[in-house]
CSV table of C-alpha atoms in Angstrom, one decimal:
chain,number,residue,atom,x,y,z
U,181,UNK,CA,192.9,92.7,163.2
U,182,UNK,CA,196.6,93.1,162.0
U,183,UNK,CA,196.7,93.1,158.2
U,184,UNK,CA,200.2,93.0,156.5
U,185,UNK,CA,200.4,93.4,152.8
U,186,UNK,CA,203.6,92.5,151.0
U,187,UNK,CA,204.0,94.6,147.9
U,188,UNK,CA,202.9,98.2,147.3
U,189,UNK,CA,202.6,98.2,143.6
U,190,UNK,CA,199.4,98.6,141.7
U,191,UNK,CA,197.7,95.7,143.4
U,192,UNK,CA,199.0,96.0,146.9
U,193,UNK,CA,198.3,99.8,147.1
U,194,UNK,CA,194.7,99.3,145.7
U,195,UNK,CA,194.2,96.5,148.3
U,196,UNK,CA,195.1,98.8,151.2
U,197,UNK,CA,192.9,101.5,149.9
U,198,UNK,CA,189.9,99.1,149.4
U,199,UNK,CA,190.3,97.6,152.9
U,200,UNK,CA,190.6,101.2,154.3
U,201,UNK,CA,187.4,102.2,152.7
U,202,UNK,CA,185.4,99.3,154.3
U,203,UNK,CA,186.9,99.2,157.7
U,204,UNK,CA,188.5,102.3,159.4
U,205,UNK,CA,190.1,100.2,162.3
U,206,UNK,CA,192.0,97.4,160.7
U,207,UNK,CA,195.6,97.9,161.5
U,208,UNK,CA,197.4,97.9,158.4
U,209,UNK,CA,201.1,97.7,157.5
U,210,UNK,CA,202.3,97.5,154.0
U,211,UNK,CA,205.8,96.6,152.7
U,212,UNK,CA,207.2,97.8,149.5
U,213,UNK,CA,210.6,96.7,147.9
U,214,UNK,CA,210.8,100.1,145.9
U,215,UNK,CA,211.6,103.1,148.0
U,216,UNK,CA,209.1,105.4,146.3
U,217,UNK,CA,205.4,105.8,146.8
U,218,UNK,CA,203.2,103.5,144.4
U,219,UNK,CA,202.8,104.6,140.8
U,220,UNK,CA,200.9,103.6,137.9
U,221,UNK,CA,203.2,101.1,136.0
U,222,UNK,CA,200.7,101.0,133.1
U,223,UNK,CA,201.7,104.8,132.3
U,224,UNK,CA,205.4,104.4,132.3
U,225,UNK,CA,205.2,104.4,128.6
U,226,UNK,CA,203.9,107.9,128.9
U,227,UNK,CA,206.8,109.1,130.9
U,228,UNK,CA,209.2,107.5,128.4
U,229,UNK,CA,207.5,109.3,125.6
U,230,UNK,CA,207.7,112.7,127.6
U,231,UNK,CA,203.8,113.1,127.6
U,232,UNK,CA,203.8,112.5,131.5
U,233,UNK,CA,206.1,113.4,134.4
U,234,UNK,CA,206.8,110.8,136.9
U,235,UNK,CA,204.8,112.6,139.6
U,236,UNK,CA,201.8,112.5,137.3
U,237,UNK,CA,201.7,108.7,137.5
U,238,UNK,CA,201.6,108.3,141.3
U,239,UNK,CA,198.7,106.3,142.7
U,240,UNK,CA,198.9,107.2,146.4
U,241,UNK,CA,200.6,110.3,147.8
U,242,UNK,CA,202.8,109.6,151.0
U,243,UNK,CA,200.3,111.8,152.9
U,244,UNK,CA,197.5,109.5,152.2
U,245,UNK,CA,199.1,106.9,154.4
U,246,UNK,CA,199.3,109.2,157.2
U,247,UNK,CA,195.7,110.4,156.9
U,248,UNK,CA,194.5,106.9,156.7
U,249,UNK,CA,196.5,105.6,159.6
U,250,UNK,CA,198.4,103.0,157.3
U,251,UNK,CA,202.0,102.2,157.9
U,252,UNK,CA,204.0,102.2,154.7
U,253,UNK,CA,207.4,100.7,155.1
U,254,UNK,CA,209.0,101.5,151.7
U,255,UNK,CA,212.4,100.3,150.3
U,256,UNK,CA,212.1,97.2,152.8
U,257,UNK,CA,211.5,93.9,150.9
U,258,UNK,CA,210.1,90.9,152.9
U,259,UNK,CA,212.4,88.2,152.7
U,260,UNK,CA,210.6,85.4,154.5
U,261,UNK,CA,207.1,84.5,156.1
U,262,UNK,CA,207.1,82.5,159.3
U,263,UNK,CA,203.7,80.9,159.1
U,264,UNK,CA,204.0,79.2,162.5
U,265,UNK,CA,204.6,82.3,164.3
U,266,UNK,CA,202.5,84.3,162.0
U,267,UNK,CA,204.9,87.0,161.2
U,268,UNK,CA,207.0,88.2,158.1
U,269,UNK,CA,210.7,89.2,158.2
U,270,UNK,CA,212.3,92.0,156.3
U,271,UNK,CA,215.7,92.1,154.8
U,272,UNK,CA,216.8,94.5,157.8
U,273,UNK,CA,215.5,92.1,160.4
U,274,UNK,CA,212.2,93.6,161.2
U,275,UNK,CA,209.6,90.9,162.3
U,276,UNK,CA,206.0,92.0,161.6
U,277,UNK,CA,203.1,89.9,163.0
U,278,UNK,CA,200.0,89.5,161.1
U,279,UNK,CA,196.5,87.9,161.4
U,280,UNK,CA,195.9,88.2,157.8
U,281,UNK,CA,198.6,88.4,155.0
U,282,UNK,CA,198.2,89.5,151.6
U,283,UNK,CA,200.9,88.7,149.0
U,284,UNK,CA,201.0,91.3,146.2
U,285,UNK,CA,204.6,90.8,145.0
U,286,UNK,CA,203.9,91.3,141.4
U,287,UNK,CA,206.3,90.1,138.6
U,288,UNK,CA,210.0,90.6,137.6
U,289,UNK,CA,211.3,91.1,134.1
U,290,UNK,CA,212.6,88.2,132.1
U,291,UNK,CA,216.2,88.8,131.4
U,292,UNK,CA,217.5,86.6,128.5
U,293,UNK,CA,220.7,84.7,129.6
U,294,UNK,CA,223.1,86.0,126.8
U,295,UNK,CA,226.5,87.5,127.2
U,296,UNK,CA,226.8,91.1,127.9
U,297,UNK,CA,223.0,91.4,129.0
U,298,UNK,CA,224.1,93.6,131.9
U,299,UNK,CA,224.6,96.4,129.5
U,300,UNK,CA,220.9,96.4,128.6
U,301,UNK,CA,218.2,98.1,130.7
U,302,UNK,CA,215.0,96.2,131.4
U,303,UNK,CA,211.7,98.3,131.2
U,304,UNK,CA,209.6,97.5,134.2
U,305,UNK,CA,210.0,100.0,137.1
U,306,UNK,CA,210.0,103.7,137.5
U,307,UNK,CA,213.8,103.5,138.2
U,308,UNK,CA,214.2,101.5,134.9
U,309,UNK,CA,212.3,104.4,133.2
U,310,UNK,CA,214.5,107.0,134.5
U,311,UNK,CA,217.6,105.1,133.7
U,312,UNK,CA,216.5,104.7,130.2
U,313,UNK,CA,215.7,108.3,130.0
U,314,UNK,CA,219.2,109.3,131.2
U,315,UNK,CA,220.7,106.9,128.6
U,316,UNK,CA,218.6,108.2,125.8
U,317,UNK,CA,219.9,111.8,126.2
U,318,UNK,CA,223.3,110.9,124.7
U,319,UNK,CA,222.2,108.0,122.5
U,320,UNK,CA,222.3,108.1,118.7
U,321,UNK,CA,220.2,104.9,118.3
U,322,UNK,CA,218.1,102.4,120.3
U,323,UNK,CA,217.4,98.8,120.1
U,324,UNK,CA,214.3,97.4,122.0
U,325,UNK,CA,214.4,93.6,122.5
U,326,UNK,CA,210.7,92.2,122.5
U,327,UNK,CA,207.8,93.1,120.5
U,328,UNK,CA,204.9,92.4,123.0
U,329,UNK,CA,202.8,95.2,124.5
U,330,UNK,CA,205.5,96.7,126.7
U,331,UNK,CA,208.1,96.4,123.8
U,332,UNK,CA,206.0,98.3,121.4
U,333,UNK,CA,205.0,100.9,124.0
U,334,UNK,CA,208.9,101.4,124.7
U,335,UNK,CA,209.8,101.6,121.2
U,336,UNK,CA,207.1,104.2,120.4
U,337,UNK,CA,208.0,106.3,123.6
U,338,UNK,CA,211.7,106.4,122.5
U,339,UNK,CA,210.8,107.0,118.8
U,340,UNK,CA,208.5,110.0,120.0
U,341,UNK,CA,211.5,111.5,121.5
U,342,UNK,CA,213.3,111.6,118.1
U,343,UNK,CA,215.5,108.7,118.6
U,344,UNK,CA,215.9,106.1,115.8
U,345,UNK,CA,214.7,102.7,117.2
U,346,UNK,CA,215.0,99.1,116.1
U,347,UNK,CA,212.4,96.7,117.6
U,348,UNK,CA,213.5,93.1,117.7
U,349,UNK,CA,211.1,90.3,118.2
U,350,UNK,CA,211.4,86.5,118.1
U,351,UNK,CA,207.9,85.9,116.8
U,352,UNK,CA,206.9,86.3,113.2
U,353,UNK,CA,204.6,89.2,114.1
U,354,UNK,CA,204.2,91.7,117.0
U,355,UNK,CA,202.2,91.1,119.9
U,356,UNK,CA,201.4,87.6,118.6
U,357,UNK,CA,199.4,86.7,122.0
U,358,UNK,CA,196.8,89.4,121.3
U,359,UNK,CA,196.8,89.9,117.6
U,360,UNK,CA,196.5,87.6,114.3
U,361,UNK,CA,199.1,87.8,111.7
U,362,UNK,CA,197.5,90.6,109.7
U,363,UNK,CA,197.0,92.9,112.6
U,364,UNK,CA,200.5,92.3,113.7
U,365,UNK,CA,201.8,93.3,110.2
U,366,UNK,CA,199.6,96.4,110.2
U,367,UNK,CA,200.8,97.4,113.5
U,368,UNK,CA,204.4,97.0,112.3
U,369,UNK,CA,203.8,99.1,109.3
U,370,UNK,CA,202.2,101.9,111.5
U,371,UNK,CA,205.2,101.9,113.8
U,372,UNK,CA,207.7,102.0,110.9
U,373,UNK,CA,205.9,105.1,109.6
U,374,UNK,CA,206.7,106.6,113.2
U,375,UNK,CA,210.4,105.9,113.0
U,376,UNK,CA,210.5,102.4,114.3
U,377,UNK,CA,212.4,99.7,112.4
U,378,UNK,CA,210.8,96.4,112.9
U,379,UNK,CA,212.6,93.0,112.7
U,380,UNK,CA,210.7,90.0,113.4
U,381,UNK,CA,211.7,86.4,113.6
U,382,UNK,CA,215.1,87.3,115.1
U,383,UNK,CA,216.6,86.7,118.5
U,384,UNK,CA,219.4,88.4,120.4
U,385,UNK,CA,222.7,86.2,120.8
U,386,UNK,CA,224.7,88.9,122.8
U,387,UNK,CA,224.5,92.5,124.0
U,388,UNK,CA,227.5,94.4,122.8
U,389,UNK,CA,228.8,98.0,123.4
U,390,UNK,CA,227.7,99.0,120.1
U,391,UNK,CA,224.3,97.1,120.1
U,392,UNK,CA,223.0,93.6,119.7
U,393,UNK,CA,224.5,90.7,117.8
U,394,UNK,CA,221.7,88.5,116.5
U,395,UNK,CA,221.7,84.7,116.2
U,396,UNK,CA,223.6,84.0,113.2
U,397,UNK,CA,226.0,87.1,113.6
U,398,UNK,CA,224.0,89.8,112.0
U,399,UNK,CA,224.3,93.3,114.0
U,400,UNK,CA,221.6,95.6,115.3
U,401,UNK,CA,223.5,98.8,116.0
U,402,UNK,CA,222.7,100.9,119.1
U,403,UNK,CA,224.3,102.6,122.1
U,404,UNK,CA,221.0,102.0,124.1
U,405,UNK,CA,219.5,98.7,124.6
U,406,UNK,CA,216.1,98.1,126.2
U,407,UNK,CA,214.7,94.7,127.4
U,408,UNK,CA,211.0,94.1,127.2
U,409,UNK,CA,211.1,90.3,127.1
U,410,UNK,CA,208.1,89.6,129.1
U,411,UNK,CA,207.6,89.1,132.9
U,412,UNK,CA,207.4,86.2,135.4
U,413,UNK,CA,205.4,86.0,138.8
U,414,UNK,CA,207.5,86.6,141.8
U,415,UNK,CA,206.6,83.4,143.8
U,416,UNK,CA,209.9,82.8,145.7
U,417,UNK,CA,208.5,84.1,148.9
U,418,UNK,CA,205.4,82.0,148.8
U,419,UNK,CA,207.3,78.9,147.7
U,420,UNK,CA,209.7,79.0,150.4
U,421,UNK,CA,206.9,79.5,153.0
U,422,UNK,CA,205.5,76.1,151.7
U,423,UNK,CA,202.4,77.6,149.9
U,424,UNK,CA,201.1,75.9,146.8
U,425,UNK,CA,202.8,77.5,143.6
U,426,UNK,CA,202.5,76.6,140.0
U,427,UNK,CA,203.0,79.3,137.6
U,428,UNK,CA,201.8,81.8,140.3
U,429,UNK,CA,200.7,81.6,143.9
U,430,UNK,CA,197.5,79.3,143.6
U,431,UNK,CA,194.3,80.9,145.0
U,432,UNK,CA,190.7,80.0,145.4
U,433,UNK,CA,187.7,82.2,144.6
U,434,UNK,CA,188.2,84.3,147.8
U,435,UNK,CA,192.0,84.8,146.7
U,436,UNK,CA,193.0,82.7,149.5
U,437,UNK,CA,196.0,80.4,149.4
U,438,UNK,CA,196.1,76.9,150.8
U,439,UNK,CA,196.9,78.8,154.1
U,440,UNK,CA,193.4,80.5,155.0
U,441,UNK,CA,195.3,83.4,156.7
U,442,UNK,CA,197.2,84.3,153.5
U,443,UNK,CA,195.9,85.9,150.4
U,444,UNK,CA,197.5,86.6,147.0
U,445,UNK,CA,196.4,89.0,144.3
U,446,UNK,CA,197.7,90.6,141.1
U,447,UNK,CA,200.3,89.5,138.9
U,448,UNK,CA,201.7,86.8,141.4
U,449,UNK,CA,198.4,85.1,141.8
U,450,UNK,CA,197.1,82.1,139.9
U,451,UNK,CA,193.4,81.7,139.8
U,452,UNK,CA,191.7,78.8,138.1
U,453,UNK,CA,195.0,78.1,136.1
U,454,UNK,CA,195.4,81.7,134.9
U,455,UNK,CA,197.9,84.3,135.8
U,456,UNK,CA,196.7,87.8,134.8
U,457,UNK,CA,199.1,90.4,133.6
U,458,UNK,CA,197.0,93.4,133.3
U,459,UNK,CA,195.8,96.0,135.8
U,460,UNK,CA,191.9,95.5,135.7
U,461,UNK,CA,192.2,91.9,137.1
U,462,UNK,CA,194.6,92.8,139.7
U,463,UNK,CA,192.0,95.6,140.9
U,464,UNK,CA,189.1,93.3,140.6
U,465,UNK,CA,191.0,90.8,142.8
U,466,UNK,CA,191.9,93.6,145.3
U,467,UNK,CA,188.2,94.5,145.7
U,468,UNK,CA,187.2,90.8,146.3
U,469,UNK,CA,190.0,90.2,148.8
U,470,UNK,CA,189.1,93.5,150.6
U,471,UNK,CA,185.5,92.4,150.8
U,472,UNK,CA,186.5,88.9,152.3
U,473,UNK,CA,189.1,90.3,154.6
U,474,UNK,CA,186.7,92.7,156.2
U,475,UNK,CA,184.0,90.1,156.8
U,476,UNK,CA,182.0,90.6,153.6
U,477,UNK,CA,181.1,87.9,151.0
U,478,UNK,CA,182.5,87.9,147.5
U,479,UNK,CA,183.9,85.5,145.0
U,480,UNK,CA,186.3,86.2,142.2
U,481,UNK,CA,185.2,84.4,139.1
U,482,UNK,CA,187.9,85.4,136.7
U,483,UNK,CA,188.5,88.5,134.2
U,484,UNK,CA,187.6,89.1,130.6
U,485,UNK,CA,190.8,90.5,129.3
U,486,UNK,CA,190.9,93.6,127.2
U,487,UNK,CA,194.4,94.7,126.1
U,488,UNK,CA,194.7,98.6,125.3
U,489,UNK,CA,197.4,100.4,123.5
U,490,UNK,CA,197.0,104.1,123.1
U,491,UNK,CA,200.4,105.7,122.2
U,492,UNK,CA,200.8,108.8,120.1
U,493,UNK,CA,199.5,107.9,116.7
U,494,UNK,CA,198.9,104.2,117.7
U,495,UNK,CA,195.6,103.1,118.9
U,496,UNK,CA,194.7,99.4,119.7
U,497,UNK,CA,192.2,97.2,121.5
U,498,UNK,CA,192.3,93.4,121.5
U,499,UNK,CA,190.1,91.2,123.4
U,500,UNK,CA,189.2,87.7,123.8
U,501,UNK,CA,190.0,84.8,121.4
U,502,UNK,CA,191.3,86.9,118.4
U,503,UNK,CA,193.2,83.9,116.8
U,504,UNK,CA,190.2,81.8,115.9
U,505,UNK,CA,189.6,81.3,112.0
U,506,UNK,CA,186.5,80.7,109.9
U,507,UNK,CA,186.8,77.2,110.6
U,508,UNK,CA,186.0,77.7,114.5
U,509,UNK,CA,183.8,80.8,114.3
U,510,UNK,CA,182.1,83.6,112.3
U,511,UNK,CA,184.9,86.1,111.4
U,512,UNK,CA,184.2,89.6,110.2
U,513,UNK,CA,187.3,91.7,109.2
U,514,UNK,CA,188.2,94.9,107.6
U,515,UNK,CA,191.7,95.9,106.6
U,516,UNK,CA,193.2,99.1,105.1
U,517,UNK,CA,196.9,98.7,105.5
U,518,UNK,CA,197.7,102.0,103.8
U,519,UNK,CA,195.8,103.8,106.7
U,520,UNK,CA,196.9,101.6,109.5
U,521,UNK,CA,193.4,100.3,110.1
U,522,UNK,CA,192.4,96.7,111.0
U,523,UNK,CA,189.1,95.5,112.4
U,524,UNK,CA,188.1,92.2,113.3
U,525,UNK,CA,185.1,90.6,115.0
U,526,UNK,CA,185.1,86.9,116.1
U,527,UNK,CA,181.6,85.7,116.8
U,528,UNK,CA,180.7,82.2,118.1
U,529,UNK,CA,177.1,81.0,119.1
U,530,UNK,CA,175.7,84.6,118.3
U,531,UNK,CA,178.0,86.2,120.8
U,532,UNK,CA,181.3,88.3,120.5
U,533,UNK,CA,184.3,86.1,121.8
U,534,UNK,CA,187.1,88.2,120.4
U,535,UNK,CA,187.9,91.5,118.6
U,536,UNK,CA,190.8,93.6,117.3
U,537,UNK,CA,190.5,97.2,116.7
U,538,UNK,CA,193.7,98.9,115.3
U,539,UNK,CA,193.6,102.5,114.2
U,540,UNK,CA,191.2,105.2,115.4
U,541,UNK,CA,187.8,103.8,115.9
U,542,UNK,CA,184.6,104.7,117.6
U,543,UNK,CA,183.5,101.1,117.7
U,544,UNK,CA,185.7,100.3,120.9
U,545,UNK,CA,183.1,101.1,123.5
U,546,UNK,CA,180.2,99.2,121.9
U,547,UNK,CA,182.4,96.0,121.2
U,548,UNK,CA,184.0,96.1,124.7
U,549,UNK,CA,180.4,96.3,126.4
U,550,UNK,CA,179.3,93.3,124.0
U,551,UNK,CA,182.4,91.3,125.1
U,552,UNK,CA,182.1,92.1,128.7
U,553,UNK,CA,178.5,91.2,128.8
U,554,UNK,CA,178.5,88.2,126.6
U,555,UNK,CA,175.1,89.6,125.0
U,556,UNK,CA,173.9,88.7,121.5
U,557,UNK,CA,175.5,90.3,118.7
U,558,UNK,CA,173.3,92.5,116.4
U,559,UNK,CA,172.6,91.3,113.0
U,560,UNK,CA,174.2,94.2,111.4
U,561,UNK,CA,177.9,93.2,111.5
U,562,UNK,CA,179.1,96.1,109.5
U,563,UNK,CA,177.4,98.5,111.8
U,564,UNK,CA,179.4,97.1,114.6
U,565,UNK,CA,182.7,97.7,112.9
U,566,UNK,CA,181.5,101.1,111.6
U,567,UNK,CA,178.9,102.7,113.9
U,568,UNK,CA,178.7,105.7,111.8
U,569,UNK,CA,177.3,103.6,108.8
U,570,UNK,CA,174.5,102.4,111.0
U,571,UNK,CA,171.3,103.7,112.0
U,572,UNK,CA,171.4,102.1,115.2
U,573,UNK,CA,172.3,104.1,118.3
U,574,UNK,CA,176.1,104.3,118.9
U,575,UNK,CA,176.9,103.7,122.6
U,576,UNK,CA,180.1,105.6,122.5
U,577,UNK,CA,178.1,108.9,122.1
U,578,UNK,CA,177.4,110.5,125.5
U,579,UNK,CA,173.9,111.4,124.5
U,580,UNK,CA,172.9,107.8,123.5
U,581,UNK,CA,175.2,105.9,126.0
U,582,UNK,CA,173.2,104.2,128.5
U,583,UNK,CA,174.0,104.8,132.3
U,584,UNK,CA,174.7,101.3,132.8
U,585,UNK,CA,177.5,101.4,130.2
U,586,UNK,CA,181.1,100.8,131.5
U,587,UNK,CA,183.2,103.6,130.7
U,588,UNK,CA,186.5,102.8,132.7
U,589,UNK,CA,187.2,99.2,132.6
U,590,UNK,CA,190.1,99.1,134.9
U,591,UNK,CA,187.9,100.6,137.7
U,592,UNK,CA,184.7,99.5,136.6
U,593,UNK,CA,183.1,102.9,136.4
U,594,UNK,CA,179.8,103.5,134.4
U,595,UNK,CA,178.5,106.4,132.7
U,596,UNK,CA,175.8,106.8,135.6
U,597,UNK,CA,178.4,107.0,138.2
U,598,UNK,CA,180.2,109.7,136.3
U,599,UNK,CA,176.9,111.5,136.0
U,600,UNK,CA,176.2,111.2,139.6
U,601,UNK,CA,179.6,112.5,140.7
U,602,UNK,CA,179.0,115.4,138.3
U,603,UNK,CA,175.7,116.2,139.7
U,604,UNK,CA,177.4,116.2,143.2
U,605,UNK,CA,179.7,118.9,142.1
U,606,UNK,CA,182.7,117.3,139.9
U,607,UNK,CA,182.9,119.6,137.1
U,608,UNK,CA,186.2,118.4,135.3
U,609,UNK,CA,188.1,115.1,134.7
U,610,UNK,CA,190.3,115.6,137.8
U,611,UNK,CA,187.0,115.8,140.1
U,612,UNK,CA,185.6,112.8,138.4
U,613,UNK,CA,188.8,110.8,138.8
U,614,UNK,CA,189.0,111.7,142.5
U,615,UNK,CA,185.4,110.5,143.1
U,616,UNK,CA,185.4,107.4,140.9
U,617,UNK,CA,189.1,106.6,140.0
U,618,UNK,CA,188.1,106.6,136.3
U,619,UNK,CA,191.0,107.5,134.1
U,620,UNK,CA,193.5,106.3,136.7
U,621,UNK,CA,194.3,102.9,135.2
U,622,UNK,CA,195.5,102.5,131.6
U,623,UNK,CA,194.1,106.1,130.9
U,624,UNK,CA,192.4,105.0,127.6
U,625,UNK,CA,189.0,106.0,128.9
U,626,UNK,CA,190.1,109.8,129.5
U,627,UNK,CA,188.7,111.0,126.1
U,628,UNK,CA,185.4,109.4,126.9
U,629,UNK,CA,185.2,110.6,130.4
U,630,UNK,CA,186.0,114.3,129.0
U,631,UNK,CA,183.3,113.9,126.5
U,632,UNK,CA,180.6,112.9,129.1
U,633,UNK,CA,181.6,115.6,131.5
U,634,UNK,CA,181.7,118.2,128.5
U,635,UNK,CA,178.2,117.1,127.4
U,636,UNK,CA,176.8,117.4,131.0
U,637,UNK,CA,178.1,120.8,131.3
U,638,UNK,CA,176.9,121.8,127.9
U,639,UNK,CA,173.2,120.6,128.9
U,640,UNK,CA,173.3,122.8,131.8
U,641,UNK,CA,175.0,125.8,130.1
U,642,UNK,CA,178.1,125.5,132.3
U,643,UNK,CA,181.4,126.9,131.2
U,644,UNK,CA,184.3,125.3,132.8
């Protein structure tokens, strides 16, 4: 079987690895528009902040492709699909036949159509990140346009380098898709304390040499302007090939398009009316598609979304239906704005359907498990928000955490799997990551993995 994968980002590279794990004989060719090896886009904010180097966010080393007999054609975008002939065509004229084709084309940044926008730098790719870092070296002040997750990460990263930053956002509060009004305000106040000026309810009218002109003429001075205005699925290739496209490339529960020999996964795919923009759903889809492609039986039923932000001095987890009010559900909340702390539970029919945790919290693990599993919520609501006040076992403790508890959501790795690979000889986080992929997604589980590994070593009297 000849498998061709279009897109070598987080979804495409995972699909290739998953297929090769299942079948050593499939002939695999993957095309990547970027000339570099695949990298973890989620961790680009760490590169921007200087806490990671570009080579540290790489997903697959070039030698991996050679060792696993995968042809990786990098820097060569596919420009068309000939479904009748069963091949794809690249920009330099190469025609590659396929029996099965997987589209993992991802998304592109939204660039607002305002005068001078070419002076700004989108924050999307590793090349973008490196351009921003070069520009930041000689900059006196930066403006980030867009206060969603990516914009908040970009602003925090630049501020962490000592650069004064103004964060502009059209909505009335930051990350309005994930946070309610009060959480958005608390997040804004936390960022302000870290050197980020927050301006909400504003939009950019033009990008100038000395900053941004807001609608109404008010200036926001800067010599570096970064765009984080959202993304849109890259669907042009599929649409030109005659595949069904709405917001994304429409797929069924096997991740097939309306052409049974063509699959779509990741940010370009639309399943059951939803386009997912996070890494965990993309990797879940890659696993299902790999099963189906290699002759197995698997169905994708959608993903339960947990948004995580863990920049220096900023910790946030938001999941599910965070915008519901007391009219629609039971809402339990705690706010201490002076400390940058906000916690909210949304409970309906005795089950957790949403939560926000802003500020350092040991409740994240327990609440994420409750949300994922849809199990009944314990009667002690305060104990859920503040596990230390409750006599009930805390799932976040390595000692009390059950082996079935999910530690790494991006890769669906449980405590039991970490224990098993530790017993097989993995004595540090790097060894666990190599065996299970834990910590290689958004990275927010690293502390938990370190805690489990440290606890296991302590039990056996092993010094690492």
